[in-house]
Amino acid sequence: MDLILPQPSERQKDFLRERHRFVAFGGARGGGKSFAVRMKAKLLCLAYPGIRVCIVRKTYPELKSNHIDALAAELASVAVYRSTSREFAFINGSRIFMRACRTDGELTKFQGTEYDVVFIDEATQFSEEAFRTISATVRGVNSFPKRVYLTCNPGGVGHGWVKRLFIDRRFKPGERPGDYSFIKSLVTDNPALALSDPDYAERLRALPPKLRRAWLEGDWDVFDGQFFEEFRDVPEHYGDRLFTHVIEPFEIPREWQIYRSYDFGYGKPFDVSWWAVDFDGRAYLILQLYGASSPNVGLKWTPDRQFEEIAKIEREHRWLKGKNIYGVADPSIWDSSRGDAIIDSAERRFISFEPGDNARIAGWMQCHYRLAFDGEGRPMVYFFNTCREAIRTLPLLVYSKTSPEDLDTDGEDHFADSFRYFCMSRPIAPRRAESAHERLPDDPLDLRVRYGKYVYS
Ligand SMILES: Nc1ncnc2c1ncn2[C@@H]1O[C@H](COP(=O)(O)OP(=O)(O)OP(=O)(O)O)[C@@H](O)[C@H]1O
Ligand SMILES: [Mg+2]
């Protein structure tokens, strides 16, 4: 029985050698963690005929695209995949079960099951209860190793418990410190990635410093404090370059496309933002109507009142009147489960909207990509200094305690949501974030050169 395995990286070798009861392989995205999971699973199956291994991920499509397709090809000579029972059966009797667990409600399917070794890929997407329940399946009266291997990126609902057990090592009664081991993976540990996807590190570099540190360097302490840390409302000079997001208003050329983004609120703030987009795709927040703080706009404006005001502004303002305005809004305004949908009120006034894409993390990434400065100090979004509520609220937002890559929704996030819907309606490719603050000590872009001749078999 011959199986040719590729060359593992040094960090992957550490992972393959690990024998603790609980092993977390964590850190940067793209560090080669899922790859190491498959390699370890294969090695265990070959070394221990009859062993029962399980690989868990949040959803079946992820399991398939990340693991099943790859394993089917890699194991063609030694195992068959049975799609009904979702398992790889080796000719020596070993088995790898592929299991998805989308919600804690699905945990019952793990009860009464026994495995020798379980891999939880992307463990930070699971709750602590899910981790406990899935780990409890590792038992059985045989001489096979009994272990739980986790892979994890900082962020996600499980950020807290993974950090507690493996980074901070703050144990509760009943948890034995000697059972837990952590291996930090960095994107720079995966030379194969630099070859197959040289833009990967570049995409990560387009993020603001904290997110970049979390994902590129695997730093677990960063999801704390200001969410839009890259936002510059006061200009900063670096040499002859000026970094700012806030500028003096100027006359908008008639040819520029105008967008309107809307976050609904009644009894809480609402936000209407008008954006002008130039021929390079650069956006300018030119006008804003915000339902709080400004003296003339009450919190208690009904939807009708809000849309009347929008219609009036668009009829009268010289930048907007006669223009074909593309609207995007909070998708909840289409909800008609409790009577008339709010969108009906808008449509009665001929104000049209498309439902905004509410994928939050992807949306925040788009906001970050737009805010990133290029080599000349130019972001892809500017804010006219007259849009006070945007400029006031954006820097106040902080990271969520429960969902670390998201922002804390207890904050005044109405403009931010509106900004996010706008960005998702015109997504841009990430650009290299350029800030004088942050030069990475070990620039991953050098990898391409350094590992230019890297080959593996
Ligand atoms: N030792 C290796 N030899 C060849 N290719 C590798 C090796 N390690 C990883 N790769 C490749 O590098 C890419 C990233 O690896 P992988 O998907 O395992 O990373 P990851 O840490 O799981 O990333 P993510 O955090 O995004 O889940 C994949 O294309 C994988 O096949
Ligand atoms: Mg992975």
Coordinates of C-alpha atoms and ligand atoms in Angstrom, one line a residue:
M1 CA 0.0 0.0 0.0
D2 CA 1.7 3.1 -1.2
L3 CA 0.7 6.6 -0.5
I4 CA 2.8 9.5 -1.6
L5 CA 2.5 12.4 0.8
P6 CA 3.6 16.0 0.1
Q7 CA 6.3 17.6 2.1
P8 CA 4.9 19.2 5.3
S9 CA 6.1 22.6 6.4
E10 CA 8.0 22.9 9.7
R11 CA 4.8 24.0 11.5
Q12 CA 2.8 21.2 10.0
K13 CA 5.5 18.7 11.2
D14 CA 5.0 20.0 14.7
F15 CA 1.3 19.4 14.3
L16 CA 1.8 15.9 12.9
R17 CA 4.1 15.0 15.9
E18 CA 1.7 16.3 18.6
R19 CA 0.3 13.8 21.1
H20 CA -1.6 15.9 23.6
R21 CA -5.2 15.1 24.2
F22 CA -6.3 18.5 22.8
V23 CA -4.2 20.1 20.2
A24 CA -5.0 23.5 18.6
F25 CA -3.3 24.5 15.4
G26 CA -4.2 28.1 15.1
G27 CA -3.4 31.5 13.8
A28 CA -3.2 33.0 10.4
R29 CA -5.5 32.2 7.6
G30 CA -3.9 30.1 4.9
G31 CA -1.3 28.7 7.3
G32 CA -1.8 25.2 6.0
K33 CA -4.1 24.0 8.8
S34 CA -6.8 22.1 6.9
F35 CA -4.1 20.5 4.8
A36 CA -2.3 19.3 8.0
V37 CA -5.6 17.9 9.2
R38 CA -6.0 15.7 6.1
M39 CA -2.4 14.6 6.3
K40 CA -2.6 13.7 10.0
A41 CA -5.9 11.8 9.4
K42 CA -4.3 9.8 6.6
L43 CA -1.2 9.0 8.6
L44 CA -3.3 7.8 11.6
C45 CA -5.4 5.6 9.3
L46 CA -2.4 4.0 7.8
A47 CA -0.5 3.6 11.1
Y48 CA -3.4 2.1 13.1
P49 CA -5.5 -0.3 11.0
G50 CA -9.1 -0.2 12.2
I51 CA -8.9 3.3 13.8
R52 CA -12.0 5.6 13.6
V53 CA -11.3 9.2 12.7
C54 CA -13.8 12.0 12.3
I55 CA -13.4 15.4 10.6
V56 CA -16.0 18.0 11.6
R57 CA -16.8 21.2 10.0
K58 CA -19.6 23.7 10.2
T59 CA -21.4 22.7 6.9
Y60 CA -21.3 19.9 4.5
P61 CA -20.5 22.1 1.4
E62 CA -17.4 23.3 3.3
L63 CA -16.5 19.7 4.2
K64 CA -16.8 18.8 0.6
S65 CA -14.9 21.6 -1.0
N66 CA -12.2 21.7 1.7
H67 CA -11.7 18.0 2.4
I68 CA -13.8 15.4 0.7
D69 CA -12.8 16.2 -2.8
A70 CA -9.2 16.5 -1.9
L71 CA -9.2 13.3 0.2
A72 CA -11.0 11.3 -2.6
A73 CA -8.2 12.2 -5.0
E74 CA -5.3 11.7 -2.5
L75 CA -6.7 8.4 -1.1
A76 CA -7.7 6.9 -4.5
S77 CA -5.3 3.9 -4.1
V78 CA -6.1 3.1 -0.4
A79 CA -9.6 4.0 0.4
V80 CA -13.1 4.5 -1.1
Y81 CA -15.6 7.2 -0.3
R82 CA -19.1 6.0 0.6
S83 CA -21.3 9.1 0.0
T84 CA -24.4 7.7 1.8
S85 CA -22.5 7.2 5.1
R86 CA -20.1 10.0 4.3
E87 CA -17.0 8.1 5.2
F88 CA -13.7 7.0 3.7
A89 CA -13.2 3.3 4.2
F90 CA -9.6 2.2 4.0
I91 CA -8.5 -1.3 2.8
N92 CA -6.9 -1.9 6.2
G93 CA -10.3 -1.3 8.0
S94 CA -9.6 2.3 9.2
R95 CA -12.3 4.9 8.5
I96 CA -12.5 8.7 8.3
F97 CA -16.0 10.0 8.9
M98 CA -16.9 13.4 7.5
R99 CA -19.4 15.2 9.8
A100 CA -21.0 18.6 9.6
C101 CA -22.6 20.5 12.5
R102 CA -24.3 23.7 11.5
T103 CA -25.9 24.5 14.8
D104 CA -25.9 23.3 18.4
G105 CA -29.3 21.7 17.7
E106 CA -27.5 19.2 15.4
L107 CA -25.2 18.1 18.3
T108 CA -27.5 15.2 19.1
K109 CA -26.1 13.3 16.1
F110 CA -22.8 13.1 18.0
Q111 CA -24.4 11.5 21.0
G112 CA -23.8 7.8 21.4
T113 CA -21.1 7.8 18.7
E114 CA -17.5 6.8 19.3
Y115 CA -14.3 8.0 17.6
D116 CA -10.6 7.6 18.4
V117 CA -9.5 10.9 16.9
V118 CA -11.6 13.9 16.1
F119 CA -10.5 16.9 14.0
I120 CA -12.6 20.0 14.4
D121 CA -11.7 22.3 11.5
E122 CA -12.4 26.0 12.0
A123 CA -13.1 25.3 15.7
T124 CA -13.6 29.0 16.4
Q125 CA -16.9 28.7 14.4
F126 CA -18.3 26.4 17.1
S127 CA -19.6 27.1 20.5
E128 CA -17.9 25.8 23.6
E129 CA -20.9 23.4 24.1
A130 CA -20.3 22.0 20.6
F131 CA -16.6 21.5 21.4
R132 CA -17.5 19.6 24.6
T133 CA -20.1 17.4 23.0
I134 CA -18.0 16.6 20.0
S135 CA -14.9 15.9 22.2
A136 CA -17.0 13.6 24.3
T137 CA -17.2 11.2 21.3
V138 CA -13.5 10.5 21.7
R139 CA -13.6 7.3 23.8
G140 CA -13.6 3.6 23.5
V141 CA -11.9 0.6 24.8
N142 CA -9.0 0.0 22.5
S143 CA -5.4 0.9 22.3
F144 CA -5.7 3.6 19.6
P145 CA -4.7 7.1 20.5
K146 CA -7.5 9.3 21.8
R147 CA -7.1 12.9 20.7
V148 CA -9.0 16.0 19.6
Y149 CA -7.3 18.3 17.0
L150 CA -8.6 21.7 16.4
T151 CA -7.7 24.3 13.7
C152 CA -8.6 27.8 14.4
N153 CA -8.3 31.4 13.1
P154 CA -8.8 34.3 15.6
G155 CA -12.4 35.6 15.4
G156 CA -15.7 33.8 15.3
V157 CA -18.1 32.7 18.0
G158 CA -15.6 30.3 19.5
H159 CA -12.8 32.9 19.8
G160 CA -13.4 33.2 23.5
W161 CA -13.1 29.6 24.6
V162 CA -10.3 28.7 22.2
K163 CA -8.3 31.7 23.5
R164 CA -9.1 30.8 27.1
L165 CA -7.9 27.2 26.8
F166 CA -5.0 27.4 24.3
I167 CA -3.7 30.9 24.5
D168 CA -4.4 32.3 27.9
R169 CA -4.5 28.8 29.5
R170 CA -7.0 29.9 32.1
F171 CA -8.4 26.5 33.1
K172 CA -11.5 25.7 35.0
P173 CA -11.9 22.9 37.6
G174 CA -11.8 19.6 35.8
E175 CA -9.6 20.8 32.9
R176 CA -6.1 19.4 33.1
P177 CA -3.5 21.9 31.8
G178 CA -1.3 19.1 30.6
D179 CA -4.0 18.0 28.1
Y180 CA -3.8 21.2 26.1
S181 CA -1.3 22.2 23.5
F182 CA -1.2 25.0 21.0
I183 CA 0.8 25.4 17.7
K184 CA 0.8 28.7 16.1
S185 CA 0.6 28.7 12.3
L186 CA 1.6 31.7 10.3
V187 CA 0.8 32.4 6.7
T188 CA 4.6 32.7 6.3
D189 CA 4.9 29.1 7.4
N190 CA 3.1 27.9 4.2
P191 CA 5.4 28.4 1.3
A192 CA 3.1 26.3 -0.9
L193 CA 0.5 29.0 -0.7
A194 CA 2.9 31.7 -1.8
L195 CA 3.3 29.7 -4.9
S196 CA -0.2 28.7 -5.6
D197 CA -1.9 32.0 -4.6
P198 CA 0.6 34.8 -4.5
D199 CA -2.2 37.3 -4.0
Y200 CA -3.4 35.8 -0.8
A201 CA -1.0 37.7 1.5
E202 CA -1.6 40.8 -0.6
R203 CA -5.4 40.5 0.1
L204 CA -4.7 40.2 3.8
R205 CA -2.4 43.1 3.7
A206 CA -5.2 45.3 2.4
L207 CA -6.8 45.1 5.8
P208 CA -6.3 47.6 8.7
P209 CA -3.5 46.8 11.1
K210 CA -5.5 44.9 13.8
L211 CA -7.3 42.6 11.4
R212 CA -4.1 42.1 9.5
R213 CA -2.3 41.1 12.7
A214 CA -5.1 38.7 13.6
W215 CA -5.2 36.9 10.2
L216 CA -1.7 37.3 8.9
E217 CA 0.2 36.8 12.2
G218 CA -2.4 34.9 14.1
D219 CA -2.6 37.4 16.9
W220 CA -5.5 36.5 19.3
D221 CA -5.5 39.7 21.4
V222 CA -6.5 42.2 18.7
F223 CA -10.3 42.2 18.6
D224 CA -10.5 44.9 21.1
G225 CA -11.1 48.6 20.8
Q226 CA -11.9 50.8 17.8
F227 CA -13.4 48.9 14.8
F228 CA -12.5 51.4 12.1
E229 CA -9.0 52.1 13.4
E230 CA -7.8 53.2 10.0
F231 CA -10.4 56.0 9.8
R232 CA -8.6 59.4 9.7
D233 CA -10.9 62.4 10.4
V234 CA -7.8 64.6 11.2
P235 CA -5.3 64.7 8.4
E236 CA -1.9 63.1 9.1
H237 CA 1.2 64.0 7.1
Y238 CA 3.8 61.4 6.1
G239 CA 6.5 63.1 4.1
D240 CA 4.7 64.9 1.3
R241 CA 1.7 62.6 1.6
L242 CA -1.5 63.5 3.4
F243 CA -3.7 60.7 4.9
T244 CA -7.3 61.7 5.5
H245 CA -10.8 60.5 4.8
V246 CA -12.5 63.8 5.5
I247 CA -12.4 66.6 3.0
E248 CA -14.0 69.9 2.1
P249 CA -17.0 69.6 -0.1
F250 CA -16.6 70.4 -3.8
E251 CA -19.1 70.7 -6.7
I252 CA -20.1 67.2 -7.9
P253 CA -19.8 66.8 -11.7
R254 CA -23.2 66.1 -13.2
E255 CA -21.9 62.9 -14.8
W256 CA -21.0 61.1 -11.6
Q257 CA -23.3 58.3 -10.5
I258 CA -25.2 59.0 -7.3
Y259 CA -26.1 56.3 -4.8
R260 CA -28.4 56.5 -1.7
S261 CA -27.9 54.0 1.2
Y262 CA -30.5 53.7 3.9
D263 CA -30.5 52.1 7.4
F264 CA -33.9 52.2 8.8
G265 CA -34.7 53.3 12.3
Y266 CA -37.8 54.4 14.2
G267 CA -37.3 55.3 17.8
K268 CA -33.6 54.8 17.2
P269 CA -31.5 56.6 14.6
F270 CA -31.9 56.1 10.9
D271 CA -29.3 57.0 8.3
V272 CA -29.7 58.2 4.7
S273 CA -26.4 58.7 3.0
W274 CA -25.9 60.0 -0.6
W275 CA -22.7 58.9 -2.3
A276 CA -21.2 60.3 -5.5
V277 CA -18.9 57.9 -7.5
D278 CA -16.2 59.3 -9.8
F279 CA -14.9 57.7 -13.0
D280 CA -12.2 55.7 -11.0
G281 CA -14.9 54.2 -8.8
R282 CA -13.9 56.3 -5.8
A283 CA -16.8 57.2 -3.6
Y284 CA -17.6 60.5 -1.8
L285 CA -20.2 60.8 1.0
I286 CA -21.7 64.1 -0.1
L287 CA -24.9 64.4 1.9
Q288 CA -26.4 62.7 5.0
L289 CA -29.8 62.8 6.7
Y290 CA -29.5 61.2 10.1
G291 CA -32.2 60.6 12.7
A292 CA -30.6 61.7 15.8
S293 CA -28.4 64.4 17.3
S294 CA -29.0 66.9 14.5
P295 CA -31.3 69.4 16.0
N296 CA -33.9 69.4 13.2
V297 CA -34.2 65.6 12.8
G298 CA -36.1 63.8 15.5
L299 CA -35.8 60.2 16.5
K300 CA -39.5 59.8 16.2
W301 CA -39.8 60.5 12.5
T302 CA -42.1 57.9 11.1
P303 CA -41.0 56.0 7.9
D304 CA -43.4 58.3 6.0
R305 CA -41.8 61.4 7.3
Q306 CA -38.3 60.0 6.5
F307 CA -39.3 59.3 2.9
E308 CA -41.0 62.6 2.5
E309 CA -37.7 64.3 3.5
I310 CA -35.7 62.1 1.2
A311 CA -38.0 62.9 -1.7
K312 CA -37.8 66.7 -0.9
I313 CA -34.0 66.6 -0.7
E314 CA -33.7 64.7 -4.0
R315 CA -36.2 67.2 -5.6
E316 CA -34.4 70.3 -4.4
H317 CA -30.7 69.7 -3.9
R318 CA -28.6 70.8 -6.9
W319 CA -26.4 67.6 -6.7
L320 CA -29.4 65.3 -6.7
K321 CA -32.3 66.8 -8.6
G322 CA -33.1 65.2 -11.9
K323 CA -30.6 62.4 -11.3
N324 CA -31.2 58.7 -11.6
I325 CA -30.3 57.6 -8.0
Y326 CA -29.5 54.0 -7.2
G327 CA -30.9 53.1 -3.7
V328 CA -29.8 50.3 -1.5
A329 CA -31.3 49.7 1.9
D330 CA -31.5 47.6 5.0
P331 CA -33.2 44.4 3.8
S332 CA -35.5 44.4 6.9
I333 CA -37.6 47.1 5.3
W334 CA -39.0 44.5 3.0
D335 CA -40.4 42.6 5.9
S336 CA -44.2 42.6 5.9
S337 CA -44.8 40.0 8.6
R338 CA -46.0 42.7 11.0
G339 CA -48.2 44.7 8.6
D340 CA -47.2 47.0 5.7
A341 CA -43.5 46.7 4.7
I342 CA -41.6 50.0 5.1
I343 CA -40.5 49.8 1.5
D344 CA -44.2 50.3 0.4
S345 CA -44.1 53.7 2.1
A346 CA -40.9 54.6 0.1
E347 CA -42.3 53.3 -3.2
R348 CA -45.5 55.5 -2.7
R349 CA -43.1 58.4 -3.0
F350 CA -41.2 56.9 -6.0
I351 CA -38.1 56.3 -3.9
S352 CA -36.7 53.0 -5.0
F353 CA -34.2 50.7 -3.2
E354 CA -32.6 47.4 -3.8
P355 CA -32.2 45.1 -0.7
G356 CA -28.7 45.5 0.7
D357 CA -26.5 42.5 1.0
N358 CA -26.4 41.8 4.7
A359 CA -23.4 39.5 4.8
R360 CA -21.9 41.4 7.7
I361 CA -18.2 40.3 7.8
A362 CA -17.9 40.5 4.0
G363 CA -19.5 43.9 4.2
W364 CA -17.1 45.2 6.8
M365 CA -14.2 43.9 4.6
Q366 CA -15.5 46.0 1.8
C367 CA -15.7 49.1 4.1
H368 CA -12.1 48.4 5.1
Y369 CA -10.9 47.9 1.5
R370 CA -12.5 51.3 0.6
L371 CA -10.9 53.0 3.6
A372 CA -7.4 51.6 2.9
F373 CA -4.9 54.2 1.6
D374 CA -2.8 53.5 -1.5
G375 CA 0.8 54.5 -2.0
E376 CA -0.2 58.1 -2.7
G377 CA -2.3 58.2 0.4
R378 CA -5.6 58.0 -1.5
P379 CA -8.5 55.9 -0.1
M380 CA -11.4 54.7 -2.2
V381 CA -13.9 56.6 -0.1
Y382 CA -13.9 60.2 1.2
F383 CA -16.4 61.9 3.5
F384 CA -17.4 65.6 3.0
N385 CA -16.8 67.3 6.3
T386 CA -20.5 68.4 6.3
C387 CA -21.6 64.8 7.0
R388 CA -21.1 65.2 10.7
E389 CA -22.9 62.2 11.9
A390 CA -20.9 59.8 9.8
I391 CA -17.7 61.4 11.0
R392 CA -18.8 61.4 14.6
T393 CA -20.1 57.8 14.8
L394 CA -17.6 55.8 12.7
P395 CA -14.7 56.2 15.2
L396 CA -16.9 55.4 18.2
L397 CA -17.6 51.8 17.1
V398 CA -15.8 49.0 18.8
Y399 CA -15.4 45.3 18.3
S400 CA -18.1 42.9 19.5
K401 CA -17.3 40.8 22.5
T402 CA -19.3 37.9 21.3
S403 CA -18.5 37.9 17.6
P404 CA -15.0 39.2 17.4
E405 CA -14.8 40.1 13.7
D406 CA -18.0 42.0 13.9
L407 CA -18.6 45.3 15.5
D408 CA -20.5 45.8 18.8
T409 CA -24.1 46.5 17.6
D410 CA -24.9 48.2 20.9
G411 CA -22.9 51.1 19.5
E412 CA -24.3 53.8 17.2
D413 CA -23.8 51.8 14.1
H414 CA -26.6 53.2 11.8
F415 CA -24.3 55.1 9.5
A416 CA -21.8 52.2 9.5
D417 CA -24.6 49.8 8.4
S418 CA -25.7 52.2 5.7
F419 CA -22.0 52.6 4.6
R420 CA -21.8 48.8 4.5
Y421 CA -24.8 48.4 2.3
F422 CA -23.4 50.9 -0.1
C423 CA -20.0 49.2 -0.2
M424 CA -21.6 45.8 -0.8
S425 CA -23.6 47.3 -3.7
R426 CA -20.3 48.3 -5.4
P427 CA -17.7 45.9 -4.1
I428 CA -14.1 46.6 -5.0
A429 CA -10.9 44.5 -5.1
P430 CA -8.7 44.9 -2.0
R431 CA -5.8 47.3 -2.5
R432 CA -2.6 47.3 -0.6
A433 CA -3.1 49.1 2.7
E434 CA -0.3 51.7 3.0
S435 CA 0.2 53.3 6.3
A436 CA 3.3 54.7 7.8
H437 CA 2.3 53.0 11.1
E438 CA 2.4 49.5 10.0
R439 CA 5.2 47.9 8.1
L440 CA 5.2 44.2 8.6
P441 CA 8.5 43.0 10.1
D442 CA 8.5 39.9 7.9
D443 CA 7.0 41.0 4.7
P444 CA 5.1 37.9 3.3
L445 CA 5.4 39.3 -0.2
D446 CA 9.1 38.4 0.0
L447 CA 8.0 34.8 0.1
R448 CA 7.6 34.6 -3.6
V449 CA 11.2 35.3 -4.1
R450 CA 12.5 33.5 -1.1
Y451 CA 10.6 30.3 -1.9
G452 CA 10.7 30.9 -5.7
K453 CA 12.2 27.4 -6.2
Y454 CA 10.2 25.6 -3.6
V455 CA 9.0 22.3 -4.8
Y456 CA 7.3 19.5 -3.0
S457 CA 6.5 16.0 -3.8
Ligands
LIG1 N1 2.7 21.2 2.9 C1 2.0 21.6 1.8 N2 2.3 21.3 0.6 C2 1.6 21.7 -0.5 N3 0.6 22.5 -0.4 C3 0.2 22.9 0.8 C4 0.9 22.5 2.0 N4 0.3 23.0 3.1 C5 -0.7 23.8 2.6 N5 -0.8 23.7 1.3 C6 -1.8 24.4 0.4 O1 -1.8 25.8 0.8 C7 -3.2 26.3 0.7 C8 -3.7 26.7 2.1 O2 -3.7 25.6 3.0 P1 -4.9 25.3 3.9 O3 -6.2 25.4 3.2 O4 -4.6 24.0 4.6 O5 -4.7 26.5 4.9 P2 -5.6 26.9 6.2 O6 -4.7 27.2 7.3 O7 -6.6 25.8 6.5 O8 -6.4 28.1 5.7 P3 -7.7 28.8 6.3 O9 -7.3 29.5 7.5 O10 -8.1 29.7 5.2 O11 -8.7 27.7 6.5 C9 -4.0 25.1 0.2 O12 -4.1 25.3 -1.2 C10 -3.2 23.9 0.5 O13 -3.4 22.8 -0.4
MG2 MG -8.6 25.7 6.5

